[in-house]
Short mmCIF file of C-alpha atoms and ligand atoms in Angstrom, two decimals:
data_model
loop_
_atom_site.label_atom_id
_atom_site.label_comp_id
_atom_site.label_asym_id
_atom_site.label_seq_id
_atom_site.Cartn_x
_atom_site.Cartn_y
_atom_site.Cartn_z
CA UNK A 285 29.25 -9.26 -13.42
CA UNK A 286 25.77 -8.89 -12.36
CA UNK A 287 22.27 -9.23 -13.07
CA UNK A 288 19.43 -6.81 -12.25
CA UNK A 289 16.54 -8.76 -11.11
CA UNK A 290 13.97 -6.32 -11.34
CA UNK A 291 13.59 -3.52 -14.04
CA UNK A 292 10.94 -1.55 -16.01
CA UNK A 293 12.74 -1.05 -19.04
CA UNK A 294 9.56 -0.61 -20.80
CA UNK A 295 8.90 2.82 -18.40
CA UNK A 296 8.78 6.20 -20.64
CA UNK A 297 11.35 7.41 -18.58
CA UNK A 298 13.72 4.21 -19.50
CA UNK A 299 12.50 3.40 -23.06
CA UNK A 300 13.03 6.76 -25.14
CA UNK A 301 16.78 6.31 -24.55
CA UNK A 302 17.67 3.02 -23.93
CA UNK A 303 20.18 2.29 -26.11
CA UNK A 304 22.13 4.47 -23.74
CA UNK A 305 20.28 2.69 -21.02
CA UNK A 306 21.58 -0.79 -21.84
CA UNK A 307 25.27 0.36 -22.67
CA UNK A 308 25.71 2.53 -19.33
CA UNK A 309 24.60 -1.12 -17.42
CA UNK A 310 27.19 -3.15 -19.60
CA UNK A 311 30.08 -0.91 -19.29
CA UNK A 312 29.33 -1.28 -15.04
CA UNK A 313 29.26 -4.89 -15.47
CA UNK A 314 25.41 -5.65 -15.77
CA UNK A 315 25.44 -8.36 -18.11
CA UNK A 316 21.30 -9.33 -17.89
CA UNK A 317 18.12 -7.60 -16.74
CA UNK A 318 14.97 -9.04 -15.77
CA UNK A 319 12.33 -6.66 -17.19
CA UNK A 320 8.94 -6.48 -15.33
CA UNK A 321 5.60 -6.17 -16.67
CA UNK A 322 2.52 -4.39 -14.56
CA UNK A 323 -0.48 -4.54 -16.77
CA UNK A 324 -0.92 -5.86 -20.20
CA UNK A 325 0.51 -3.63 -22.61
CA UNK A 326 3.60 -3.16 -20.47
CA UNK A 327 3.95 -6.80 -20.52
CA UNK A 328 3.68 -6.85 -24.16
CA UNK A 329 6.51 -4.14 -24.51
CA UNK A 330 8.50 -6.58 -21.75
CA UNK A 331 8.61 -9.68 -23.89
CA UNK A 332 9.30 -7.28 -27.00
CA UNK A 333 12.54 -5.88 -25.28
CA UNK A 334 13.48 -9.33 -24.31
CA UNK A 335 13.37 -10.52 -27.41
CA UNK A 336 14.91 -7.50 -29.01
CA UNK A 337 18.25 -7.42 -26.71
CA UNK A 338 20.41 -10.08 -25.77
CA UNK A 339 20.69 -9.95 -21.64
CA UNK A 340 17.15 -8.86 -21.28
CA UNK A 341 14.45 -11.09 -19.94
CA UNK A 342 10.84 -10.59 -19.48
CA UNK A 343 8.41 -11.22 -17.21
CA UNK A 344 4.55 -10.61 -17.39
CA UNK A 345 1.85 -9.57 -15.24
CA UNK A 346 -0.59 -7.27 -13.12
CA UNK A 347 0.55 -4.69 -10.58
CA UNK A 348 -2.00 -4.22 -7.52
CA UNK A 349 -2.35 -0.84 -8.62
CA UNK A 350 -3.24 -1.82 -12.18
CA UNK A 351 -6.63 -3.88 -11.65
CA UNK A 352 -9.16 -2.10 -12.98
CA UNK A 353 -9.89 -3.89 -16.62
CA UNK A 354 -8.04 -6.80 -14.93
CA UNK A 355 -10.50 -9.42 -16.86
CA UNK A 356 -10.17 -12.86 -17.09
CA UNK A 357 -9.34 -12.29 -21.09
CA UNK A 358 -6.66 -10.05 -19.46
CA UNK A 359 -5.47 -13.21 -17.34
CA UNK A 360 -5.98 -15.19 -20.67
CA UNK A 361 -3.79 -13.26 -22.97
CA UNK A 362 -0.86 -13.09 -20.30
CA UNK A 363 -0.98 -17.03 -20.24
CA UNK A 364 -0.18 -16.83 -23.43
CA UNK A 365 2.12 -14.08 -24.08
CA UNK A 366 3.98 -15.99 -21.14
CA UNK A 367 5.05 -18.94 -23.26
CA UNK A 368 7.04 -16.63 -25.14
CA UNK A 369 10.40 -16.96 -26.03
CA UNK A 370 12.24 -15.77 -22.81
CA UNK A 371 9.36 -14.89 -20.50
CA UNK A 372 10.82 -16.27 -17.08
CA UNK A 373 8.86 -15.25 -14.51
CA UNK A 374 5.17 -13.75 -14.34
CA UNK A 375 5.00 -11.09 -12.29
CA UNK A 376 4.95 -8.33 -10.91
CA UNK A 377 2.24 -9.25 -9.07
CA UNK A 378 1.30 -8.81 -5.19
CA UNK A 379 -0.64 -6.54 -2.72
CA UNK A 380 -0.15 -2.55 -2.10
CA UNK A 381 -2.04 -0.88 0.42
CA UNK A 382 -0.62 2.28 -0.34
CA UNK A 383 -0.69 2.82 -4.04
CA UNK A 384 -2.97 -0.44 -4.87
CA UNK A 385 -6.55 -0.25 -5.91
CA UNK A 386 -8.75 0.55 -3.41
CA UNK A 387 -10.41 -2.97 -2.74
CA UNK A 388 -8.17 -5.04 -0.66
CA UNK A 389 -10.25 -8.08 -1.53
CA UNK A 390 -10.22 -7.67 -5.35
CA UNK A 391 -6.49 -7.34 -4.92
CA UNK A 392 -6.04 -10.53 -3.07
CA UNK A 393 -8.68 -12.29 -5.58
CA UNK A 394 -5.90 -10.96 -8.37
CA UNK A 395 -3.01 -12.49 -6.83
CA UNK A 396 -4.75 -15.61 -5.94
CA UNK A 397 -5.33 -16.05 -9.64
CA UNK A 398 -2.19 -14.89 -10.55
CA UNK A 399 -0.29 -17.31 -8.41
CA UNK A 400 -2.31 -20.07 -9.86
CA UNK A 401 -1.87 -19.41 -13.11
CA UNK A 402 2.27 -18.91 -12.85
CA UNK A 403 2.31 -22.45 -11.17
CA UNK A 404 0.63 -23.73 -14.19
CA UNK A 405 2.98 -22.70 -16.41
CA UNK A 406 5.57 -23.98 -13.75
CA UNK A 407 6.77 -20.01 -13.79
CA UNK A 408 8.32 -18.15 -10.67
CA UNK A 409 6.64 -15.12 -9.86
CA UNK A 410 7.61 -11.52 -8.92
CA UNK A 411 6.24 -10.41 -5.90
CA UNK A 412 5.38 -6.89 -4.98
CA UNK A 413 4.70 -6.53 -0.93
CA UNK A 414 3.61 -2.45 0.51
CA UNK A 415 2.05 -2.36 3.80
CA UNK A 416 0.56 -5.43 3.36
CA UNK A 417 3.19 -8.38 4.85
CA UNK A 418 0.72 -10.33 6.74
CA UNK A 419 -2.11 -11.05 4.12
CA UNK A 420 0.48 -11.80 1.50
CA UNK A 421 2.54 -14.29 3.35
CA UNK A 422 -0.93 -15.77 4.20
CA UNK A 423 -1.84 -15.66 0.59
CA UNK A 424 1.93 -17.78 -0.84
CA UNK A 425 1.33 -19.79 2.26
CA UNK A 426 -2.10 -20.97 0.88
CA UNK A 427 -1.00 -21.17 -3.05
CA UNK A 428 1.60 -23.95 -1.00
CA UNK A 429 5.90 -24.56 -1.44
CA UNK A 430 7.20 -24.63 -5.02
CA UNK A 431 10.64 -25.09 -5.98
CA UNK A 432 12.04 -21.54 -7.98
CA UNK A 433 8.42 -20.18 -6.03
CA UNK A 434 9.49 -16.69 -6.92
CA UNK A 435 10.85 -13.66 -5.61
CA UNK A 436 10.23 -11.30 -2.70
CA UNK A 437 11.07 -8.23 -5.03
CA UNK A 438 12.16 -5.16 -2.87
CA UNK A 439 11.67 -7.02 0.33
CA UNK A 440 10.45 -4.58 3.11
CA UNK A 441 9.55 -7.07 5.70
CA UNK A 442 10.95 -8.81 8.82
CA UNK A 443 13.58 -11.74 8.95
CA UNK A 444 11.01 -13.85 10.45
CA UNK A 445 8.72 -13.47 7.30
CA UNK A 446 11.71 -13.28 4.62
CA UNK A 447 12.25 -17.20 6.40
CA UNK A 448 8.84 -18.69 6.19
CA UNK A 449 9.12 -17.38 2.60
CA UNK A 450 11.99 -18.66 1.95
CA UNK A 451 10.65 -22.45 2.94
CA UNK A 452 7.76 -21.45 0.38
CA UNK A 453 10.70 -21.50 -2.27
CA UNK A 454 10.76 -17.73 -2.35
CA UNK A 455 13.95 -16.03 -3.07
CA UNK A 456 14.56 -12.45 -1.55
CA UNK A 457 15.34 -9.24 -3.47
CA UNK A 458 17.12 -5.98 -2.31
CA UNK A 459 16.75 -2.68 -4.19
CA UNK A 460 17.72 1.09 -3.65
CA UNK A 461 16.62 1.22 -0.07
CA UNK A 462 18.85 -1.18 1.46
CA UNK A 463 21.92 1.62 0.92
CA UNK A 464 19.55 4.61 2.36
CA UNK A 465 21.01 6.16 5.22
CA UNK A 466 18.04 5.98 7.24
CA UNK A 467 17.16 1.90 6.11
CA UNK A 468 19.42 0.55 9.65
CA UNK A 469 16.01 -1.77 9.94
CA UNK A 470 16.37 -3.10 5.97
CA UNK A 471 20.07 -3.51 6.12
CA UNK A 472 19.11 -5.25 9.55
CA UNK A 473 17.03 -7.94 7.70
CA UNK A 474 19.16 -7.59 4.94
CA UNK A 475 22.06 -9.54 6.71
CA UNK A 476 19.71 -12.50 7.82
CA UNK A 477 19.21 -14.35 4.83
CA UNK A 478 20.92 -17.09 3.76
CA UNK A 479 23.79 -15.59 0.66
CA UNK A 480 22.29 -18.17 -1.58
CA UNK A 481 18.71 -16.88 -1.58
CA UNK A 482 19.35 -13.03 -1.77
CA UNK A 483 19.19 -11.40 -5.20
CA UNK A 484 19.97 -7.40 -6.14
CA UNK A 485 17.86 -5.56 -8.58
CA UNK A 486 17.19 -1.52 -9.11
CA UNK A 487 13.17 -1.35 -9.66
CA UNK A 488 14.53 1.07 -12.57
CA UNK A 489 12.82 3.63 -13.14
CA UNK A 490 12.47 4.02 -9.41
CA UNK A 491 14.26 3.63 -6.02
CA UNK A 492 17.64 5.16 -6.99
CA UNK A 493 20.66 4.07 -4.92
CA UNK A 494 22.64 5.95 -2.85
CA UNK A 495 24.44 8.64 -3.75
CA UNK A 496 21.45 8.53 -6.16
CA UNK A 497 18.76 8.44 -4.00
CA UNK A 498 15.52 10.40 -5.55
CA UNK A 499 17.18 10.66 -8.91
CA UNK A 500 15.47 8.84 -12.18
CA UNK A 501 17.10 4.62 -11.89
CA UNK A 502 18.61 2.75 -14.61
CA UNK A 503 20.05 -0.82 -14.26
CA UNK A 504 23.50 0.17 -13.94
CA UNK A 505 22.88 1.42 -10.34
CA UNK A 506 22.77 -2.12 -9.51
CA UNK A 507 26.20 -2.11 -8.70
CA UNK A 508 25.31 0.14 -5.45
CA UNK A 509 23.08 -2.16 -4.31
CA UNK A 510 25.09 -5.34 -4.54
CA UNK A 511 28.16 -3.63 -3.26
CA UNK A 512 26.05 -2.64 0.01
CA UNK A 513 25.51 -6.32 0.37
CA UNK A 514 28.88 -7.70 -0.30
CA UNK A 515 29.56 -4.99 2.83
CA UNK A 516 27.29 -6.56 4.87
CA UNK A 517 28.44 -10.05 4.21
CA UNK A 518 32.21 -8.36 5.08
CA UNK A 519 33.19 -9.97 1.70
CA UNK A 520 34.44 -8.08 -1.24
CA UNK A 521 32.04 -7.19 -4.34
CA UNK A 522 33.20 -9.49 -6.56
CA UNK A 523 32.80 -12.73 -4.88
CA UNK A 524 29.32 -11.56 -3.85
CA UNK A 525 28.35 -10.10 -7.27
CA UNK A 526 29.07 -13.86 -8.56
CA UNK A 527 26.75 -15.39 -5.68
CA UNK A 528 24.26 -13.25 -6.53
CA UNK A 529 24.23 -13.88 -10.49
CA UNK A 530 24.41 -17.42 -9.72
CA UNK A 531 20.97 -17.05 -7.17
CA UNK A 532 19.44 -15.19 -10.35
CA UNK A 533 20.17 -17.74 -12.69
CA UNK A 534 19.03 -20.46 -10.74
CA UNK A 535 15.45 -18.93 -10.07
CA UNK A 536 14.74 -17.99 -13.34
CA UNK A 537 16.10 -20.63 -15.20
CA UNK A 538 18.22 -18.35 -16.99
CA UNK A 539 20.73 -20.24 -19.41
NI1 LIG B 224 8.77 -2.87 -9.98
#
């Protein structure tokens, strides 16, 4: 039994069939999905899935790449639509200086914000980290430790920064890439954290697994990526798939 962390069920690609969607992840054993927003409306669709279908949770937010018309009435209305019925996390949220907007500042006034107003409302956030490690572990350093801080979601950096963000309260997430044949560096980190604070997810639509890879995700894929960590633990997919439910549960509250 597992739960994927991070999904955009609310994605075209995901939503015109996911009926399908949600049974393919329950017959592999996915029993919840957390499903990320990354601008308004997709957070609006988020919390309307979650509320829709049992196992799916919501969480709601900006994605660096979706600032422009970022207002503070946009910041406003996700406050709200946050104290929905389960909303457990606002996010994602972060820094991308690959596929971000093109001001770097603007994109580190948005997460500043962001962060603030998820600790508020005493909410763990979903972080999204490209190319941009060192001003956004400067950035949750600032916004200060929190208990269920959030989650490192498709963690790309080094085991050195996965630990100081761990102390912050973070949790850290592995997606597709961590079974990519040519990921030795991920799997590398991979193996460095502490069992209790890693968690699996699929970043559905995107990021296939292995022997998926550049195929169109779904949350059943999961499986892939927890079973490469239960490898790399040398324990067997079971016992791991438990650990990492429990890690999921415990940072998002979930009951
Ligand atoms: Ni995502």
């Amino acid at each position: 039994m597992l739960i994927d962390s991070h999904a955009h069920l609310q994605d075209p690609q995901l939503l015109t069939e996911l009926d399908a969607v949600l049974e393919r992840a329950h017959r592999a054993g996915v029993e919840g999905i957390i499903c990320a927003g990354y601008d308004l409306p997709s957070s609006y669709l988020a919390v309307e899935l979650a509320q829709r279908y049992p196992g799916v949770w919501a969480a709601v937010g900006v994605h660096p790449g979706n600032l422009e018309g970022a207002t503070p009435a946009v910041y406003d209305e996700l406050t709200k639509l946050a104290k929905s019925e389960k909303v457990v996390a606002w996010g994602e949220i972060g820094l991308d200086y690959v596929n971000g907007i093109a001001d770097r500042s603007l994109q580190q006034v948005a997460l500043r914000e962001q962060l603030s107003r998820a600790a508020a409302l005493g909410l763990p956030v979903v972080i999204h980290d490209r190319e941009s490690h060192a001003d956004i572990l400067a950035l949750l350093q600032a916004a200060g430790p929190r208990e269920r801080a959030g989650v490192m979601h498709c963690f790309s950096g080094s085991s050195e920064m996965a630990r100081e963000c761990i102390k912050l309260g973070y949790y850290i997430s592995f997606a597709g890439p961590v079974t990519f044949k040519n990921a030795r560096r991920v799997r590398e980190v991979a193996v460095t954290i502490p069992p209790e604070r890693l968690l699996c997810e699929t970043d559905s639509p995107y990021l296939s697994p292995e022997p998926f890879r550049g195929k169109r995700n779904e949350p059943a894929r999961v499986v892939h990526v927890a079973q490469v960590l239960a490898d790399l633990f040398s324990t067997n997919l079971s016992a791991f798939a438990a650990q990492l439910k429990a890690n999921t549960e415990r940072l998002f509250a979930l009951p």
